[in-house]
XYZ file of C-alpha atoms in Angstrom:
354
model
C -25.010 4.153 4.657
C -23.480 5.889 7.657
C -24.248 5.200 11.282
C -23.267 7.315 14.267
C -22.692 5.774 17.655
C -21.137 8.376 19.860
C -19.675 11.806 19.157
C -16.750 11.497 16.768
C -17.296 7.811 16.020
C -18.474 6.958 12.520
C -19.381 3.574 11.161
C -19.638 2.494 7.562
C -21.904 -0.468 7.003
C -21.276 -3.159 4.455
C -22.780 -2.809 1.009
C -22.046 -6.381 0.060
C -21.707 -9.312 2.417
C -21.614 -13.014 1.642
C -21.476 -12.294 -2.074
C -21.957 -15.080 -4.552
C -18.627 -16.715 -5.465
C -16.893 -14.881 -8.286
C -13.393 -16.200 -8.153
C -10.179 -15.856 -10.084
C -9.166 -18.425 -12.680
C -8.132 -20.992 -10.062
C -11.164 -20.383 -7.843
C -9.065 -19.520 -4.806
C -10.421 -16.022 -4.139
C -13.957 -14.804 -3.371
C -15.289 -11.334 -2.612
C -17.187 -11.550 0.701
C -17.533 -7.929 1.795
C -17.555 -4.370 0.481
C -17.681 -1.304 2.708
C -17.430 2.387 1.851
C -16.862 5.541 3.868
C -18.686 8.806 3.146
C -16.770 11.391 1.162
C -15.012 14.035 3.307
C -16.185 12.320 6.487
C -15.212 14.253 9.601
C -13.562 12.472 12.504
C -11.974 14.053 15.580
C -11.283 17.327 13.790
C -9.880 15.764 10.621
C -11.188 15.078 7.140
C -10.954 11.356 6.427
C -9.556 10.572 2.993
C -6.479 9.549 1.067
C -6.353 6.213 2.915
C -3.455 4.537 1.162
C -2.407 1.790 3.582
C -3.867 -0.384 6.327
C -2.804 -3.208 8.622
C -4.323 -5.612 11.141
C -2.641 -6.653 14.393
C -3.631 -10.238 15.275
C -2.282 -9.723 18.808
C -4.775 -6.989 19.667
C -7.388 -7.184 16.916
C -6.785 -3.521 16.140
C -6.553 -1.973 12.686
C -4.466 0.986 11.595
C -4.852 3.076 8.432
C -2.694 5.910 7.113
C -3.728 8.996 5.165
C -1.559 10.343 2.370
C -2.499 13.910 3.277
C 0.833 15.737 2.981
C -0.082 17.961 5.953
C -1.999 20.127 3.485
C -5.458 19.678 5.030
C -4.458 18.540 8.506
C -1.124 17.306 9.902
C 0.067 14.009 8.398
C -1.703 11.336 10.445
C -2.930 7.815 10.962
C -6.172 6.344 12.273
C -6.972 3.321 14.390
C -10.093 1.326 13.653
C -12.207 -1.709 14.424
C -13.474 -3.794 11.528
C -15.579 -6.939 11.713
C -15.860 -7.457 7.970
C -19.220 -5.700 7.710
C -18.614 -2.462 9.582
C -15.574 -0.176 9.706
C -15.368 2.003 12.823
C -12.694 4.639 13.361
C -11.567 4.630 16.988
C -8.824 7.265 17.075
C -6.396 9.433 15.163
C -3.006 10.918 15.931
C -0.516 12.964 13.929
C 2.775 11.481 12.796
C 5.563 13.309 14.584
C 9.091 14.371 13.678
C 12.093 13.591 15.920
C 11.613 16.916 17.739
C 8.004 16.026 18.545
C 6.409 18.475 16.103
C 4.064 17.680 13.219
C 5.288 17.639 9.629
C 5.067 20.939 7.690
C 2.932 20.975 4.554
C 4.557 19.188 1.623
C 7.444 17.777 3.640
C 6.146 14.199 3.799
C 3.920 11.936 1.674
C 2.704 8.955 3.770
C 1.828 5.826 1.808
C 1.904 2.525 3.722
C 1.808 1.401 7.355
C 2.470 -1.845 9.242
C 2.211 -2.802 12.893
C 5.622 -3.889 14.181
C 5.302 -7.651 14.848
C 8.234 -7.628 17.297
C 7.558 -4.451 19.287
C 4.901 -1.901 20.120
C 4.147 0.720 17.499
C 4.254 0.683 13.721
C 6.407 1.473 10.674
C 5.353 3.707 7.798
C 6.685 4.887 4.451
C 6.823 8.276 2.764
C 7.344 8.803 -0.961
C 9.363 11.990 -0.568
C 9.221 14.342 -3.520
C 10.927 15.152 -6.793
C 9.940 18.770 -7.239
C 11.640 22.120 -6.733
C 13.272 20.454 -3.746
C 14.437 16.837 -3.668
C 13.016 15.095 -0.594
C 14.183 11.530 -0.034
C 11.626 8.809 0.589
C 11.709 7.289 4.041
C 10.828 4.271 6.165
C 10.155 5.306 9.750
C 9.002 3.633 12.918
C 6.764 5.281 15.482
C 5.227 4.616 18.861
C 1.504 4.069 19.228
C 1.216 7.777 20.052
C 2.741 8.714 16.677
C 6.073 9.694 18.198
C 9.157 9.214 16.009
C 11.312 6.212 16.928
C 13.847 5.887 14.129
C 14.580 6.024 10.404
C 15.567 2.906 8.501
C 18.587 3.735 6.320
C 17.700 3.473 2.634
C 19.914 2.006 -0.103
C 21.546 4.733 -2.152
C 19.638 3.873 -5.338
C 16.296 4.642 -3.634
C 17.319 8.184 -2.742
C 16.490 11.233 -4.810
C 19.296 12.565 -7.021
C 19.065 14.989 -9.969
C 19.219 12.293 -12.664
C 18.809 9.030 -10.743
C 16.583 7.545 -8.088
C 12.802 7.380 -7.827
C 10.424 9.117 -10.183
C 7.904 11.505 -8.692
C 4.925 9.692 -7.147
C 6.317 6.257 -8.075
C 8.231 5.577 -4.899
C 7.752 3.563 -1.676
C 4.102 2.558 -1.994
C 4.413 -0.868 -0.367
C 5.799 -2.075 2.983
C 5.640 -5.441 4.745
C 7.480 -7.472 7.368
C 8.804 -10.928 6.456
C 10.710 -13.744 8.173
C 8.782 -13.349 11.408
C 9.358 -9.602 11.497
C 13.131 -9.708 11.109
C 13.048 -8.484 7.497
C 11.559 -5.298 6.041
C 10.373 -5.526 2.434
C 9.421 -2.480 0.371
C 8.003 -2.118 -3.126
C 8.714 0.755 -5.495
C 5.584 1.746 -7.371
C 7.460 2.234 -10.642
C 10.941 1.970 -12.139
C 13.773 4.214 -11.018
C 14.814 6.931 -13.450
C 17.836 4.856 -14.415
C 15.695 1.727 -14.860
C 13.749 2.999 -17.850
C 10.319 4.122 -18.943
C 7.206 3.506 -16.846
C 4.636 1.015 -18.204
C 2.699 1.869 -21.370
C 0.157 -0.088 -23.392
C 3.086 -1.449 -25.428
C 5.341 -2.626 -22.621
C 5.648 -3.184 -18.914
C 8.580 -2.095 -16.739
C 10.897 -3.268 -13.986
C 10.474 -1.796 -10.519
C 12.377 -2.997 -7.451
C 11.518 -5.001 -4.345
C 14.022 -4.379 -1.544
C 14.596 -6.626 1.472
C 16.422 -5.126 4.455
C 17.218 -6.106 8.001
C 15.542 -4.146 10.781
C 18.740 -2.104 11.096
C 18.834 -1.235 7.388
C 21.329 -3.682 5.906
C 20.245 -4.520 2.347
C 19.792 -8.278 2.194
C 18.617 -8.352 -1.414
C 16.953 -6.292 -4.103
C 14.991 -7.875 -6.930
C 13.523 -6.643 -10.194
C 9.737 -6.839 -10.229
C 8.036 -7.071 -13.677
C 5.115 -4.651 -13.898
C 2.345 -5.350 -16.401
C 1.762 -3.085 -19.406
C -1.079 -0.572 -19.011
C -4.350 -2.372 -19.731
C -5.881 0.261 -22.062
C -5.136 3.503 -23.858
C -6.760 6.733 -22.721
C -9.468 7.780 -25.213
C -8.607 11.414 -24.447
C -4.841 10.991 -24.583
C -4.725 11.543 -20.825
C -2.810 9.923 -17.981
C -2.201 6.168 -18.095
C 0.137 4.153 -15.883
C 0.511 0.962 -13.868
C 2.437 0.438 -10.650
C 2.867 -1.676 -7.523
C 0.948 -0.079 -4.659
C 1.231 -2.746 -1.950
C 3.369 -5.715 -0.949
C 2.401 -8.293 1.672
C 4.346 -11.243 3.033
C 2.659 -14.534 2.192
C 3.311 -18.090 3.275
C 6.869 -19.345 2.936
C 9.189 -16.996 1.071
C 6.472 -15.611 -1.167
C 4.770 -12.215 -1.264
C 1.604 -10.758 -2.669
C 2.011 -7.663 -4.829
C -0.918 -5.460 -5.778
C -0.696 -3.723 -9.145
C -2.962 -0.711 -9.640
C -3.371 0.741 -13.116
C -5.308 3.894 -13.917
C -6.262 5.158 -17.370
C -7.887 8.565 -17.740
C -11.326 8.181 -19.279
C -11.387 4.418 -18.604
C -10.793 3.774 -14.901
C -8.794 1.426 -12.691
C -7.535 -2.112 -13.018
C -6.468 -3.996 -9.873
C -4.542 -7.247 -10.041
C -2.937 -9.165 -7.184
C 0.003 -11.453 -7.890
C 1.743 -14.118 -5.839
C 5.456 -13.414 -6.191
C 8.508 -15.631 -5.690
C 11.970 -14.035 -5.601
C 14.039 -17.130 -4.822
C 15.348 -17.571 -8.385
C 15.538 -13.838 -9.106
C 18.781 -11.921 -9.598
C 19.929 -9.788 -6.684
C 20.136 -6.375 -8.373
C 21.163 -4.209 -5.426
C 24.478 -3.488 -7.155
C 23.046 -3.240 -10.690
C 23.130 0.453 -11.545
C 20.485 0.295 -14.284
C 18.042 -2.434 -15.269
C 17.741 -1.001 -18.785
C 19.270 -3.411 -21.283
C 20.653 -5.561 -18.465
C 20.248 -9.327 -18.439
C 18.638 -10.032 -15.048
C 16.140 -12.617 -13.906
C 13.154 -10.773 -12.399
C 10.915 -12.138 -9.678
C 8.435 -14.749 -10.857
C 4.789 -13.788 -10.483
C 1.507 -15.658 -10.844
C -1.879 -13.976 -11.058
C -3.894 -14.580 -7.907
C -6.896 -12.461 -8.821
C -8.027 -9.732 -11.179
C -10.486 -7.670 -9.138
C -12.722 -7.207 -12.178
C -13.468 -10.945 -12.065
C -14.962 -10.531 -8.568
C -17.441 -7.853 -9.723
C -17.364 -5.336 -6.847
C -19.742 -2.381 -7.180
C -16.843 -0.300 -8.448
C -13.078 -0.628 -8.803
C -11.470 2.391 -7.253
C -7.899 3.425 -6.514
C -6.902 0.425 -4.342
C -3.552 1.081 -2.658
C -3.540 -0.815 0.659
C -3.612 -4.554 1.384
C -3.353 -6.645 4.555
C -4.229 -10.017 6.015
C -7.263 -9.785 8.282
C -8.548 -12.309 10.837
C -9.580 -15.806 9.818
C -13.116 -16.012 8.534
C -15.683 -18.218 10.334
C -15.208 -20.957 7.725
C -11.444 -20.997 8.336
C -10.390 -19.178 5.180
C -7.921 -16.309 5.340
C -9.257 -12.810 4.797
C -7.401 -10.359 2.592
C -8.531 -6.755 3.079
C -7.999 -3.961 0.542
C -8.513 -0.195 0.868
C -8.742 2.551 -1.754
C -7.285 6.039 -1.687
C -9.993 8.475 -2.813
C -7.502 11.328 -3.320
C -9.985 13.474 -1.333
C -12.010 13.640 -4.542
C -15.840 13.605 -4.597
C -15.603 11.552 -7.794
C -13.848 8.698 -5.984
C -14.646 6.380 -3.102
C -12.955 5.170 0.057
C -13.629 1.492 -0.477
C -12.777 -1.434 1.820
C -13.006 -4.865 0.244
C -12.742 -8.207 2.052
C -11.597 -11.204 0.023
C -11.640 -14.808 1.198
C -8.722 -17.065 0.287
C -8.351 -20.809 0.571
């Protein structure tokens, strides 16, 4: 259901609040809220959709979400929002700007994730780049709260596009988080690099890479991340894949990684893992993970979203910590990218964690 408050302000009310406990195997996670936005919702002259990343700033209580519109409908942009767990209200939108202050031309950028900077004003965001007729490197950029370009974080060479090496198309920098109090920048590749082997199938998983850098770009470590096999075969022989679409710093040296699988004719599977890299091999200088003896990051299933029985499981791509819930539990908020498709949903789920 949609509510309108004032011109240009749209609210989405919760479809499911205070749901009955339906937890993962260890009982640590509960679905407590589900909110959706109307398809092709209009806000301040833009079509809302493709929301692939979100973040919450505990200092201000403000939320930020990024659209993966490649400047094809409107200039590449982000939105600010208020969210109380039952109602999601967009409060503003601005375009992402290039160093010269102009908006990005169509197809030149592919925004995916966004994080408030915990040590300064503004935010950081990732772009997947492109492997098409023209090779466009992925990027990690910081911006002011007005969307103005601040700087590029230098990428390790193995994450750049090259004719026969580097990221595969649409399997690039899907996840971004700050760790170590904001002094470290951690990114997750959605899938394996070209030189790291085949993407997941129903027969096998794959190794993608988690990269930890300083705020100036120095690579502190890079670890192999073991992606699950695809959960089902397509009954039509269509598309089927699994990848990491979000990474989020957790307590201590651990992270949460969200794996999103999609199988044509079947649907989505969303699993969130708690990941520990402390015993993993640093692979920043390993040219190819294929046939190489490395110790990948250790992961433990936190929750399979199917076990929480939301109304639907859509294309979840964003994940962030929200404010503490009234009972003291942490809130973990997820958002889905509807690909601007009427057959999909912009879905915001709130999970409670002990």
